[in-house]
CSV table of C-alpha atoms and ligand atoms in Angstrom, one decimal:
chain,number,residue,atom,x,y,z
A,1,MET,CA,17.9,-25.1,6.1
A,2,ALA,CA,16.4,-22.1,4.6
A,3,TYR,CA,15.3,-22.0,1.0
A,4,TRP,CA,18.0,-19.7,-0.3
A,5,GLN,CA,20.7,-21.7,1.3
A,6,THR,CA,19.7,-24.9,-0.5
A,7,ARG,CA,18.5,-23.4,-3.8
A,8,GLY,CA,20.5,-20.2,-3.8
A,9,LEU,CA,18.9,-16.8,-4.1
A,10,ARG,CA,22.0,-15.2,-5.7
A,11,GLY,CA,20.3,-14.6,-9.0
A,12,SER,CA,17.3,-13.0,-7.4
A,13,THR,CA,16.6,-9.3,-7.8
A,14,LEU,CA,16.4,-7.0,-4.8
A,15,GLU,CA,12.6,-6.9,-5.2
A,16,GLU,CA,12.4,-10.7,-5.1
A,17,LEU,CA,14.5,-10.8,-1.9
A,18,ILE,CA,12.3,-8.3,-0.3
A,19,ASN,CA,9.2,-10.2,-1.4
A,20,TYR,CA,10.6,-13.4,0.2
A,21,THR,CA,11.3,-11.5,3.3
A,22,ASN,CA,7.8,-10.1,3.5
A,23,GLU,CA,6.3,-13.5,3.0
A,24,LYS,CA,8.3,-14.8,5.9
A,25,TYR,CA,7.2,-11.9,8.0
A,26,ARG,CA,3.6,-12.6,7.2
A,27,ASP,CA,4.0,-16.3,7.9
A,28,LYS,CA,5.6,-15.6,11.3
A,29,GLY,CA,3.0,-12.9,12.1
A,30,LEU,CA,5.7,-10.3,12.4
A,31,GLY,CA,4.3,-7.9,9.9
A,32,LEU,CA,2.1,-7.5,6.8
A,33,ILE,CA,3.8,-5.6,4.0
A,34,GLN,CA,2.3,-5.0,0.6
A,35,LYS,CA,4.3,-4.4,-2.6
A,36,ILE,CA,2.8,-1.5,-4.6
A,37,PRO,CA,2.8,-2.5,-8.2
A,38,THR,CA,3.9,-0.1,-10.9
A,39,PRO,CA,0.7,1.5,-12.1
A,40,ILE,CA,0.0,0.4,-15.7
A,41,LYS,CA,-3.2,1.3,-17.5
A,42,PRO,CA,-4.5,-1.4,-19.8
A,43,ILE,CA,-6.0,-0.1,-23.0
A,44,LYS,CA,-6.7,-3.1,-25.2
A,45,ILE,CA,-7.5,-6.5,-23.6
A,46,ASP,CA,-8.0,-9.7,-25.6
A,47,GLN,CA,-11.3,-11.0,-24.1
A,48,LYS,CA,-10.5,-14.6,-24.7
A,49,SER,CA,-6.9,-14.9,-23.5
A,50,ARG,CA,-7.1,-11.9,-21.1
A,51,HIS,CA,-3.7,-10.8,-22.5
A,52,ILE,CA,-3.2,-7.1,-22.7
A,53,SER,CA,-2.2,-6.0,-26.2
A,54,LEU,CA,-1.8,-2.3,-25.4
A,55,ALA,CA,-1.1,-0.5,-22.2
A,56,TYR,CA,0.7,2.6,-20.8
A,57,PHE,CA,2.8,3.2,-17.8
A,58,GLU,CA,1.0,5.7,-15.6
A,59,GLN,CA,2.6,8.4,-13.6
A,60,LYS,CA,5.2,6.9,-11.3
A,61,SER,CA,3.9,5.4,-8.1
A,62,THR,CA,5.0,6.6,-4.6
A,63,VAL,CA,7.1,4.0,-2.8
A,64,ASP,CA,7.6,0.3,-3.4
A,65,TYR,CA,6.2,-1.1,-0.1
A,66,ILE,CA,3.6,-0.1,2.5
A,67,GLY,CA,2.5,-2.1,5.5
A,68,VAL,CA,1.8,-2.5,9.1
A,69,VAL,CA,4.2,-4.0,11.6
A,70,GLN,CA,2.8,-4.7,15.1
A,71,GLY,CA,0.8,-1.5,15.2
A,72,ILE,CA,3.4,0.7,13.3
A,73,SER,CA,2.7,1.9,9.8
A,74,ILE,CA,5.8,1.6,7.6
A,75,CYS,CA,6.6,2.5,4.0
A,76,PHE,CA,9.8,2.1,2.1
A,77,ASP,CA,11.5,2.1,-1.2
A,78,ALA,CA,14.2,-0.3,-2.4
A,79,LYS,CA,17.2,1.2,-4.2
A,80,GLU,CA,20.2,-0.5,-5.7
A,81,THR,CA,23.6,1.0,-6.6
A,82,THR,CA,26.7,-0.4,-8.2
A,83,LYS,CA,28.7,2.6,-7.1
A,84,GLU,CA,30.4,3.6,-3.8
A,85,LEU,CA,27.5,6.0,-3.3
A,86,LEU,CA,23.7,6.3,-3.7
A,87,PRO,CA,23.0,9.2,-6.1
A,88,LEU,CA,20.2,11.3,-4.8
A,89,CYS,CA,18.8,11.6,-8.3
A,90,ASN,CA,17.7,7.9,-7.7
A,91,ILE,CA,15.2,9.2,-5.1
A,92,HIS,CA,12.4,11.2,-6.7
A,93,GLU,CA,11.0,14.4,-5.2
A,94,HIS,CA,7.5,12.9,-5.1
A,95,GLN,CA,8.9,10.0,-3.1
A,96,MET,CA,10.5,12.4,-0.6
A,97,MET,CA,7.2,14.2,-0.3
A,98,PHE,CA,5.3,10.9,0.2
A,99,MET,CA,7.7,9.8,2.9
A,100,GLU,CA,7.5,13.2,4.6
A,101,ASP,CA,3.7,13.0,4.6
A,102,PHE,CA,3.8,9.4,5.8
A,103,GLU,CA,5.9,10.3,8.8
A,104,LYS,CA,3.7,13.3,9.6
A,105,GLN,CA,0.8,10.8,9.9
A,106,GLY,CA,2.8,8.9,12.5
A,107,GLY,CA,4.3,6.2,10.1
A,108,ILE,CA,7.9,5.3,9.6
A,109,ALA,CA,9.5,5.8,6.2
A,110,PHE,CA,12.9,4.5,5.1
A,111,ILE,CA,14.9,3.4,2.1
A,112,LEU,CA,16.4,-0.1,1.8
A,113,VAL,CA,19.6,0.3,-0.2
A,114,TYR,CA,21.7,-2.4,-1.7
A,115,PHE,CA,25.4,-1.6,-2.4
A,116,SER,CA,26.1,-4.3,-4.9
A,117,LYS,CA,29.9,-3.6,-5.0
A,118,TYR,CA,30.0,-4.6,-1.3
A,119,ASN,CA,27.1,-7.0,-1.4
A,120,GLU,CA,25.7,-5.1,1.6
A,121,TYR,CA,22.2,-3.9,2.5
A,122,TYR,CA,21.3,-0.9,4.7
A,123,TYR,CA,18.3,0.7,6.3
A,124,LEU,CA,18.3,4.5,5.7
A,125,PRO,CA,15.8,6.3,7.9
A,126,TYR,CA,13.9,9.0,6.2
A,127,THR,CA,15.4,11.8,8.4
A,128,PHE,CA,18.9,10.6,7.5
A,129,ILE,CA,18.1,10.8,3.7
A,130,LYS,CA,16.4,14.2,4.2
A,131,ASP,CA,19.6,15.6,5.7
A,132,TYR,CA,21.6,14.8,2.5
A,133,TRP,CA,18.6,15.9,0.3
A,134,ASP,CA,18.4,19.3,2.0
A,135,LYS,CA,22.1,19.9,1.9
A,136,ALA,CA,22.2,18.9,-1.8
A,137,LYS,CA,19.5,21.6,-2.5
A,138,LEU,CA,21.8,24.1,-0.9
A,139,GLY,CA,24.7,23.1,-3.2
A,140,GLY,CA,26.1,20.2,-1.2
A,141,ARG,CA,27.0,16.7,-2.5
A,142,LYS,CA,24.4,15.0,-4.7
A,143,SER,CA,24.8,11.6,-3.2
A,144,ILE,CA,25.0,9.5,0.0
A,145,PRO,CA,28.4,7.9,0.2
A,146,TYR,CA,28.9,4.3,1.3
A,147,LYS,CA,31.4,5.4,3.9
A,148,ASP,CA,28.6,7.2,5.8
A,149,MET,CA,26.7,4.0,6.3
A,150,ASN,CA,26.1,3.2,10.0
A,151,PRO,CA,27.0,-0.4,10.8
A,152,GLN,CA,24.0,-0.6,13.1
A,153,TYR,CA,21.8,-0.1,10.1
A,154,GLN,CA,23.3,-3.0,8.1
A,155,ILE,CA,20.6,-5.5,7.3
A,156,ALA,CA,21.6,-9.1,7.8
A,157,THR,CA,20.2,-12.6,7.0
A,158,LYS,CA,18.9,-13.9,10.3
A,159,ASP,CA,16.3,-16.2,11.8
A,160,GLY,CA,15.4,-17.6,8.4
A,161,VAL,CA,14.7,-14.1,7.1
A,162,TYR,CA,16.8,-13.1,4.1
A,163,LEU,CA,16.7,-9.3,4.6
A,164,HIS,CA,15.7,-9.0,8.3
A,165,PHE,CA,15.1,-5.2,8.2
A,166,LEU,CA,12.7,-5.3,11.1
A,167,GLU,CA,15.8,-5.4,13.3
A,168,GLN,CA,17.0,-2.1,12.0
A,169,LEU,CA,13.5,-0.7,12.2
A,170,GLN,CA,13.5,-1.7,15.9
A,171,TYR,CA,16.9,-0.1,16.3
A,172,TYR,CA,15.7,3.1,14.7
A,173,LEU,CA,12.7,3.2,17.0
A,174,SER,CA,15.0,2.8,20.0
A,175,THR,CA,17.0,5.9,18.9
A,176,LEU,CA,13.7,7.9,18.9
A,177,ASP,CA,13.2,7.2,22.6
A,178,GLU,CA,16.5,8.7,23.6
B,1,MET,CA,-17.7,25.7,-3.6
B,2,ALA,CA,-16.2,22.3,-4.0
B,3,TYR,CA,-15.1,20.9,-7.3
B,4,TRP,CA,-17.7,18.2,-7.6
B,5,GLN,CA,-20.5,20.7,-6.9
B,6,THR,CA,-19.4,23.1,-9.7
B,7,ARG,CA,-18.3,20.5,-12.2
B,8,GLY,CA,-20.3,17.5,-11.1
B,9,LEU,CA,-18.8,14.2,-10.1
B,10,ARG,CA,-21.9,12.2,-11.1
B,11,GLY,CA,-20.1,10.4,-13.9
B,12,SER,CA,-17.2,9.4,-11.8
B,13,THR,CA,-16.5,5.9,-10.8
B,14,LEU,CA,-16.4,4.8,-7.2
B,15,GLU,CA,-12.6,4.5,-7.5
B,16,GLU,CA,-12.3,8.1,-8.7
B,17,LEU,CA,-14.5,9.4,-5.9
B,18,ILE,CA,-12.3,7.6,-3.4
B,19,ASN,CA,-9.2,9.0,-5.0
B,20,TYR,CA,-10.6,12.5,-4.8
B,21,THR,CA,-11.3,11.9,-1.2
B,22,ASN,CA,-7.8,10.6,-0.5
B,23,GLU,CA,-6.3,13.7,-2.2
B,24,LYS,CA,-8.4,15.9,0.0
B,25,TYR,CA,-7.3,14.0,3.1
B,26,ARG,CA,-3.7,14.3,2.1
B,27,ASP,CA,-4.1,18.1,1.4
B,28,LYS,CA,-5.7,18.6,4.8
B,29,GLY,CA,-3.1,16.5,6.6
B,30,LEU,CA,-5.8,14.1,7.8
B,31,GLY,CA,-4.4,10.9,6.3
B,32,LEU,CA,-2.2,9.4,3.6
B,33,ILE,CA,-3.9,6.6,1.7
B,34,GLN,CA,-2.3,4.9,-1.3
B,35,LYS,CA,-4.2,3.2,-4.1
B,36,ILE,CA,-2.8,-0.3,-4.8
B,37,PRO,CA,-2.8,-0.6,-8.6
B,38,THR,CA,-3.8,-3.9,-10.3
B,39,PRO,CA,-0.6,-5.8,-10.7
B,40,ILE,CA,0.2,-6.1,-14.5
B,41,LYS,CA,3.4,-7.7,-15.8
B,42,PRO,CA,4.7,-5.9,-18.9
B,43,ILE,CA,6.3,-8.4,-21.4
B,44,LYS,CA,7.0,-6.3,-24.5
B,45,ILE,CA,7.8,-2.6,-24.3
B,46,ASP,CA,8.3,-0.4,-27.3
B,47,GLN,CA,11.6,1.3,-26.4
B,48,LYS,CA,10.8,4.5,-28.3
B,49,SER,CA,7.2,5.2,-27.3
B,50,ARG,CA,7.3,3.3,-24.0
B,51,HIS,CA,4.0,1.8,-24.9
B,52,ILE,CA,3.4,-1.8,-23.7
B,53,SER,CA,2.5,-4.1,-26.6
B,54,LEU,CA,2.1,-7.2,-24.4
B,55,ALA,CA,1.3,-7.7,-20.8
B,56,TYR,CA,-0.5,-10.0,-18.4
B,57,PHE,CA,-2.6,-9.5,-15.4
B,58,GLU,CA,-0.8,-11.0,-12.4
B,59,GLN,CA,-2.5,-12.8,-9.5
B,60,LYS,CA,-5.1,-10.5,-8.0
B,61,SER,CA,-3.8,-8.0,-5.5
B,62,THR,CA,-5.0,-7.8,-2.0
B,63,VAL,CA,-7.1,-4.8,-1.2
B,64,ASP,CA,-7.6,-1.5,-3.1
B,65,TYR,CA,-6.2,0.9,-0.6
B,66,ILE,CA,-3.6,1.0,2.2
B,67,GLY,CA,-2.6,4.0,4.3
B,68,VAL,CA,-1.9,5.7,7.6
B,69,VAL,CA,-4.3,8.0,9.3
B,70,GLN,CA,-3.0,9.8,12.3
B,71,GLY,CA,-1.0,6.9,13.6
B,72,ILE,CA,-3.5,4.2,12.6
B,73,SER,CA,-2.8,1.8,9.7
B,74,ILE,CA,-5.9,1.3,7.6
B,75,CYS,CA,-6.7,-0.9,4.5
B,76,PHE,CA,-9.9,-1.2,2.6
B,77,ASP,CA,-11.5,-2.5,-0.5
B,78,ALA,CA,-14.1,-0.6,-2.5
B,79,LYS,CA,-17.1,-2.7,-3.7
B,80,GLU,CA,-20.2,-1.7,-5.7
B,81,THR,CA,-23.5,-3.4,-6.0
B,82,THR,CA,-26.6,-2.7,-8.1
B,83,LYS,CA,-28.7,-5.0,-5.9
B,84,GLU,CA,-30.3,-4.8,-2.5
B,85,LEU,CA,-27.4,-6.8,-1.1
B,86,LEU,CA,-23.7,-7.2,-1.4
B,87,PRO,CA,-23.0,-10.8,-2.6
B,88,LEU,CA,-20.2,-12.3,-0.5
B,89,CYS,CA,-18.7,-13.8,-3.7
B,90,ASN,CA,-17.6,-10.2,-4.5
B,91,ILE,CA,-15.2,-10.5,-1.6
B,92,HIS,CA,-12.4,-12.9,-2.3
B,93,GLU,CA,-11.0,-15.3,0.3
B,94,HIS,CA,-7.5,-13.9,-0.1
B,95,GLN,CA,-8.9,-10.4,0.6
B,96,MET,CA,-10.5,-11.7,3.8
B,97,MET,CA,-7.2,-13.3,4.8
B,98,PHE,CA,-5.3,-10.1,4.1
B,99,MET,CA,-7.8,-8.0,6.2
B,100,GLU,CA,-7.6,-10.6,9.0
B,101,ASP,CA,-3.8,-10.5,9.0
B,102,PHE,CA,-3.9,-6.7,8.8
B,103,GLU,CA,-6.0,-6.4,11.9
B,104,LYS,CA,-3.8,-8.9,13.7
B,105,GLN,CA,-0.9,-6.5,13.1
B,106,GLY,CA,-2.9,-3.7,14.8
B,107,GLY,CA,-4.4,-2.1,11.7
B,108,ILE,CA,-8.0,-1.4,10.8
B,109,ALA,CA,-9.6,-3.1,7.8
B,110,PHE,CA,-12.9,-2.4,6.2
B,111,ILE,CA,-15.0,-2.4,3.0
B,112,LEU,CA,-16.4,0.7,1.5
B,113,VAL,CA,-19.6,-0.4,-0.3
B,114,TYR,CA,-21.7,1.6,-2.7
B,115,PHE,CA,-25.4,0.6,-3.1
B,116,SER,CA,-26.0,2.2,-6.4
B,117,LYS,CA,-29.8,1.5,-6.3
B,118,TYR,CA,-30.0,3.8,-3.2
B,119,ASN,CA,-27.0,6.0,-4.1
B,120,GLU,CA,-25.7,5.3,-0.6
B,121,TYR,CA,-22.2,4.5,0.7
B,122,TYR,CA,-21.4,2.5,3.8
B,123,TYR,CA,-18.4,1.6,5.9
B,124,LEU,CA,-18.4,-2.1,6.8
B,125,PRO,CA,-16.0,-3.0,9.6
B,126,TYR,CA,-14.0,-6.2,8.9
B,127,THR,CA,-15.5,-7.9,11.9
B,128,PHE,CA,-19.0,-7.1,10.6
B,129,ILE,CA,-18.2,-8.7,7.2
B,130,LYS,CA,-16.5,-11.7,8.9
B,131,ASP,CA,-19.7,-12.5,10.7
B,132,TYR,CA,-21.6,-12.9,7.5
B,133,TRP,CA,-18.7,-14.7,5.9
B,134,ASP,CA,-18.4,-17.3,8.7
B,135,LYS,CA,-22.2,-17.9,8.7
B,136,ALA,CA,-22.2,-18.3,4.9
B,137,LYS,CA,-19.5,-21.0,5.3
B,138,LEU,CA,-21.9,-22.8,7.7
B,139,GLY,CA,-24.7,-22.7,5.2
B,140,GLY,CA,-26.1,-19.3,5.9
B,141,ARG,CA,-27.0,-16.6,3.4
B,142,LYS,CA,-24.4,-15.7,0.8
B,143,SER,CA,-24.8,-12.0,1.0
B,144,ILE,CA,-25.0,-8.9,3.2
B,145,PRO,CA,-28.4,-7.3,2.8
B,146,TYR,CA,-28.9,-3.6,2.4
B,147,LYS,CA,-31.5,-3.6,5.2
B,148,ASP,CA,-28.7,-4.7,7.7
B,149,MET,CA,-26.8,-1.4,7.0
B,150,ASN,CA,-26.3,0.6,10.2
B,151,PRO,CA,-27.1,4.3,9.6
B,152,GLN,CA,-24.2,5.3,11.8
B,153,TYR,CA,-21.9,3.8,9.1
B,154,GLN,CA,-23.4,5.7,6.2
B,155,ILE,CA,-20.7,7.7,4.5
B,156,ALA,CA,-21.6,11.3,3.7
B,157,THR,CA,-20.2,14.2,1.8
B,158,LYS,CA,-19.0,16.6,4.4
B,159,ASP,CA,-16.4,19.4,5.0
B,160,GLY,CA,-15.5,19.4,1.3
B,161,VAL,CA,-14.7,15.7,1.3
B,162,TYR,CA,-16.8,13.6,-1.1
B,163,LEU,CA,-16.8,10.3,0.8
B,164,HIS,CA,-15.8,11.3,4.3
B,165,PHE,CA,-15.2,7.8,5.6
B,166,LEU,CA,-12.8,8.9,8.3
B,167,GLU,CA,-16.0,9.9,10.3
B,168,GLN,CA,-17.1,6.2,10.2
B,169,LEU,CA,-13.6,5.1,11.0
B,170,GLN,CA,-13.7,7.3,14.1
B,171,TYR,CA,-17.1,6.0,15.0
B,172,TYR,CA,-15.8,2.4,14.6
B,173,LEU,CA,-12.9,3.2,16.9
B,174,SER,CA,-15.2,4.6,19.5
B,175,THR,CA,-17.2,1.4,19.6
B,176,LEU,CA,-14.0,-0.5,20.4
B,177,ASP,CA,-13.5,1.5,23.5
B,178,GLU,CA,-16.8,0.4,25.0
C,201,LIG,MG1,12.6,1.3,-5.8
C,202,LIG,MG1,-12.6,-3.4,-5.1
């Protein structure tokens, strides 16, 4: 029985669930995905304890995760919303630019969104997000509504993997072939 | 005339030179490479100033850089030595394991080493390093000597890019075809 079923992962943050998932993927040889830590600049370090007594947050990083999955470069950001929609202001311009450039290099970019109200997780392809983003710039709605979620992109717990998003990645890749 | 020629990049750290290089690559559409910051866990944050007054270094990260270059996943670590050799103890076991797993996923892993005594930079393919690593485990020498550097892997300043390591990546890929 999997760890979260016996111990319960209910109290875990989205980031922790993704980290568990990535560890599983690494163990199973399915992919190697690295968390990009928030950039913090340490200023004063206590030499004995190695504690940091002064530090600054540096300019916001790009996306939360970058990795390689069976020859495919992927990057994604994790987002969480309590509402019936994902506000586009949760996605930063520089993140959009990073995902754009990442895809131009032949990688696959996406957002993993958690709708906590429904306790559901979805894989949002970059091109899907960009559509809303571009329309918002032209005066359209400033969010992606829950009702627009495609059931084929819902992420499930499967094969001992808590957020088995590689299934949705695979589905996304299959749509490109069409 | 390039920035470092007019302003001088002599005082720059290896990390800064690589960051400049990666910015150039991004601007030119040649690649998108992300610095992985050192993971630091903030404990106390002053709400007004957003300064961090207590933080810890978390377990050491994996490698310094991950990215995608024209469809190829790459990861690398930057190392610097003042000696006539690169001590293998500068490369951590978990970094070797990460590079190993990265290559298993179809990515390319390497180390960018700076021999400050000679003011020379080299691209060391993962398989090249692993050779020394494995021999050291069996009682062999505990370092990679400067004299073993292959001139074809020397990184030069070229086309307005300070450390144009994509040339050595390309050369490395060509050796795989043989
Ligand atoms: Mg996020
Ligand atoms: Mg390093």
